[in-house]
PDB file of C-alpha atoms in Angstrom:
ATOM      1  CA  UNK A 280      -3.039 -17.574  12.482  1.00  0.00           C
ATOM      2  CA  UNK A 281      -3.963 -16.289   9.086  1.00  0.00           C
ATOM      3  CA  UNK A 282      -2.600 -15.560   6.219  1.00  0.00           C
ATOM      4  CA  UNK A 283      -5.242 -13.483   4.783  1.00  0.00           C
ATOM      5  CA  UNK A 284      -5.155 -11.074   7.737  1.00  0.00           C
ATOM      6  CA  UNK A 285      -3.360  -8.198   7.121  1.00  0.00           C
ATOM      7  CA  UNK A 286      -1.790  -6.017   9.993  1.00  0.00           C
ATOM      8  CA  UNK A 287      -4.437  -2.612  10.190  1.00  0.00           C
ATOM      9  CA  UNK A 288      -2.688  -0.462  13.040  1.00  0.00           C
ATOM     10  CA  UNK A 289      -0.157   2.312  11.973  1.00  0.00           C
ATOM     11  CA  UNK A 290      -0.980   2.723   8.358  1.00  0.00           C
ATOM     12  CA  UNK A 291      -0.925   5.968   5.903  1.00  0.00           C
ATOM     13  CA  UNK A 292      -4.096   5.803   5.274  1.00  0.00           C
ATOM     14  CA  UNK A 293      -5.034   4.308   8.309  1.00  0.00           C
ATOM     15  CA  UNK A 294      -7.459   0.805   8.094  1.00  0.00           C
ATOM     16  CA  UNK A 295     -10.869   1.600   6.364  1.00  0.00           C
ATOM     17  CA  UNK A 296     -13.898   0.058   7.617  1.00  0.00           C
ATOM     18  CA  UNK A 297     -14.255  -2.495   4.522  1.00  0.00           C
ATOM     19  CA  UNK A 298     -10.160  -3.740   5.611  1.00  0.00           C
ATOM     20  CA  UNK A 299     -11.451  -4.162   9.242  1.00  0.00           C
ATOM     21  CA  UNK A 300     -14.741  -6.069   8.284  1.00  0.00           C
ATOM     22  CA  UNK A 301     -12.425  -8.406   5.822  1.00  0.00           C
ATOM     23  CA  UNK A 302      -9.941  -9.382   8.492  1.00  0.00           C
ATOM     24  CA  UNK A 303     -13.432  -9.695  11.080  1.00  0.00           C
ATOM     25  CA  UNK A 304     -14.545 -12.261   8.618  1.00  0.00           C
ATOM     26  CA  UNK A 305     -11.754 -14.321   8.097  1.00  0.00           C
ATOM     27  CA  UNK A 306     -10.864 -14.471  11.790  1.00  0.00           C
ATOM     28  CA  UNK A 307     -14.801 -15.674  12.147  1.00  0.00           C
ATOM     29  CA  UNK A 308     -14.532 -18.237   9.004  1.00  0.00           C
ATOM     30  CA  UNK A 309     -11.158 -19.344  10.236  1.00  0.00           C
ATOM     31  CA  UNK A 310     -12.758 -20.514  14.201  1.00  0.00           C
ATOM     32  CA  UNK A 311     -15.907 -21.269  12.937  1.00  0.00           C
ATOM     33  CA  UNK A 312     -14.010 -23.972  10.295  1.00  0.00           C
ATOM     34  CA  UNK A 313     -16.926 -22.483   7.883  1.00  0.00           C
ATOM     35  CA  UNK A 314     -16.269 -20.236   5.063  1.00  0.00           C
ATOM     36  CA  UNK A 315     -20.305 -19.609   4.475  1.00  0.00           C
ATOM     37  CA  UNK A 316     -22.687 -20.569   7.551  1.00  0.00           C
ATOM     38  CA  UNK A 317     -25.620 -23.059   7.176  1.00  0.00           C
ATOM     39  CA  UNK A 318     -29.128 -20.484   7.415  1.00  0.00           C
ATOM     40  CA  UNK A 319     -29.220 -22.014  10.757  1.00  0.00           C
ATOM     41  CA  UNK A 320     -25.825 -20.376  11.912  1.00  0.00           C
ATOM     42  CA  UNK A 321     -26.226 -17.213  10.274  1.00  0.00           C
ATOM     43  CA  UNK A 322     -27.466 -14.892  12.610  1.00  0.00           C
ATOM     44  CA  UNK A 323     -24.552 -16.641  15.024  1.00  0.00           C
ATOM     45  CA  UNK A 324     -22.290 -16.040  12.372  1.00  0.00           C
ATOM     46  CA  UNK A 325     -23.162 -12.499  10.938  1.00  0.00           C
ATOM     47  CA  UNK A 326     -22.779 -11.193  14.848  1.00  0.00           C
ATOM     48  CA  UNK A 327     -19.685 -12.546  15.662  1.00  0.00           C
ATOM     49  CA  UNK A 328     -18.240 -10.274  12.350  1.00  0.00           C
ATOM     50  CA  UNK A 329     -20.016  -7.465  13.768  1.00  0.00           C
ATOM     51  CA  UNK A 330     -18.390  -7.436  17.292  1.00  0.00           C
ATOM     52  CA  UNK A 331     -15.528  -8.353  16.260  1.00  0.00           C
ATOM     53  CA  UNK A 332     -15.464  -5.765  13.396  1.00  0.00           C
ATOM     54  CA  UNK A 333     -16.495  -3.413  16.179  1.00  0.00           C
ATOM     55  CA  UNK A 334     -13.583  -4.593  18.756  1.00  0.00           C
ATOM     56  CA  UNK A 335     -11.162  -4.114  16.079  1.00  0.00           C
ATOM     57  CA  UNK A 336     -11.912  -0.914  15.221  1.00  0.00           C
ATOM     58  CA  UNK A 337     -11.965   0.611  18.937  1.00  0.00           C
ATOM     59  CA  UNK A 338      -8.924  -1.096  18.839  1.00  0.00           C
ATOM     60  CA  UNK A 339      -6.937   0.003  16.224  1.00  0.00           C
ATOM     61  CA  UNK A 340      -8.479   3.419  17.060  1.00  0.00           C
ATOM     62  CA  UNK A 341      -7.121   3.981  20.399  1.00  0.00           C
ATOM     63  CA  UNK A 342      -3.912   2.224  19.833  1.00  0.00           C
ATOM     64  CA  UNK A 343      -0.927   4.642  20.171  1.00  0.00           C
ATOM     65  CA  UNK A 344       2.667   4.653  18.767  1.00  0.00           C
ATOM     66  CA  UNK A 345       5.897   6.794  18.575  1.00  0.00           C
ATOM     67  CA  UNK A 346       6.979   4.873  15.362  1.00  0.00           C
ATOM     68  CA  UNK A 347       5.806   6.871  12.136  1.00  0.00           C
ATOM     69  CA  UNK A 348       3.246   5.332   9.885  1.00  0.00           C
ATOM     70  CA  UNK A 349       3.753   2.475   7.139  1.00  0.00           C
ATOM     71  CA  UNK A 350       3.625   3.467   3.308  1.00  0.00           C
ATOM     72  CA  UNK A 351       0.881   0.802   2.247  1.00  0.00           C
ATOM     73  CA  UNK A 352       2.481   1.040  -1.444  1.00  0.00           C
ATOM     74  CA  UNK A 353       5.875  -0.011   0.366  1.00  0.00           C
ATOM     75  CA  UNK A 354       4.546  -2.435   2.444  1.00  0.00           C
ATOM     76  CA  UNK A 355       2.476  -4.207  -0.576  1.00  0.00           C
ATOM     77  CA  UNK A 356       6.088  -4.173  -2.388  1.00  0.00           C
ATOM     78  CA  UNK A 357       8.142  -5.953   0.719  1.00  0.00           C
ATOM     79  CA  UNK A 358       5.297  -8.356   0.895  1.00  0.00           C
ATOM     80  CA  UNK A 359       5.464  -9.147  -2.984  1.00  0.00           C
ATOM     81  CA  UNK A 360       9.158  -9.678  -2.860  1.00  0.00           C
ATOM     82  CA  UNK A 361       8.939 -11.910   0.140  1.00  0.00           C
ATOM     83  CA  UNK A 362       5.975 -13.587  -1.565  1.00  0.00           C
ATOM     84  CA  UNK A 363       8.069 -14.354  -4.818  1.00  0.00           C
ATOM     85  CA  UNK A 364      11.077 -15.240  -3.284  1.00  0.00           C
ATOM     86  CA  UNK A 365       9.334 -17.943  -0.616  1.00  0.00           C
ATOM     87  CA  UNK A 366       7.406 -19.303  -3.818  1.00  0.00           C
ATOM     88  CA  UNK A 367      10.204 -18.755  -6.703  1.00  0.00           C
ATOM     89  CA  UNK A 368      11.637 -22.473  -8.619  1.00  0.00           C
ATOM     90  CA  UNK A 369      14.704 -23.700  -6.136  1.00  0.00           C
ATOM     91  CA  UNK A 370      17.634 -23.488  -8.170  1.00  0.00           C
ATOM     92  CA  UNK A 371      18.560 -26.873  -9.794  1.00  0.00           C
ATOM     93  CA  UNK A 372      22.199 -28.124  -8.156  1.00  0.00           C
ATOM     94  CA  UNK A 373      24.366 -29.741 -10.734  1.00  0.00           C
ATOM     95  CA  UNK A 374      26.572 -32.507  -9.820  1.00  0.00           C
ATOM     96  CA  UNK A 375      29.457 -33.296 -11.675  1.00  0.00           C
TER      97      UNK A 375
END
């Protein structure tokens, strides 16, 4: 869907409030097509963040799990190395 949102559930520490609001807002931008609202969408746009800040809180909340929790510094550092490999130079082939 989008890039920028980040999987919240079955962290150590678990999602703050500011990560859930941040992945509200770009699900909103992203089906709106709007990064900022006109004033005239505003209030339309400001609520949808809110319940859907709200929904994804009660749901990461009540979500359960056997697995353990994720190490956020060793899920940044898989993400990094999957980053620079997708986005490193392709090798130059050499034909002879």
């Amino acid at each position: 869907m989008c890039r920028n949102i980040k999987q919240l559930f079955n962290f150590d520490p678990p999602a703050t409030d500011d990560e859930v609001y941040e992945a509200a807002l770009q699900f909103v931008r992203k089906v709106s097509g709007a990064n900022a609202p006109s004033k005239k969408n505003r209030k339309a746009f400001d609520r949808a963040v809110r319940k859907i800040t709200a929904a994804t809180r009660e749901l990461i909340d009540t979500l359960d799990t056997t697995q353990p929790p994720k190490d956020r510094d060793e899920e940044t550092a898989k993400a990094r190395a999957r980053s620079a490999l997708r986005f490193s130079p392709s090798p130059v082939i050499v034909f002879e």
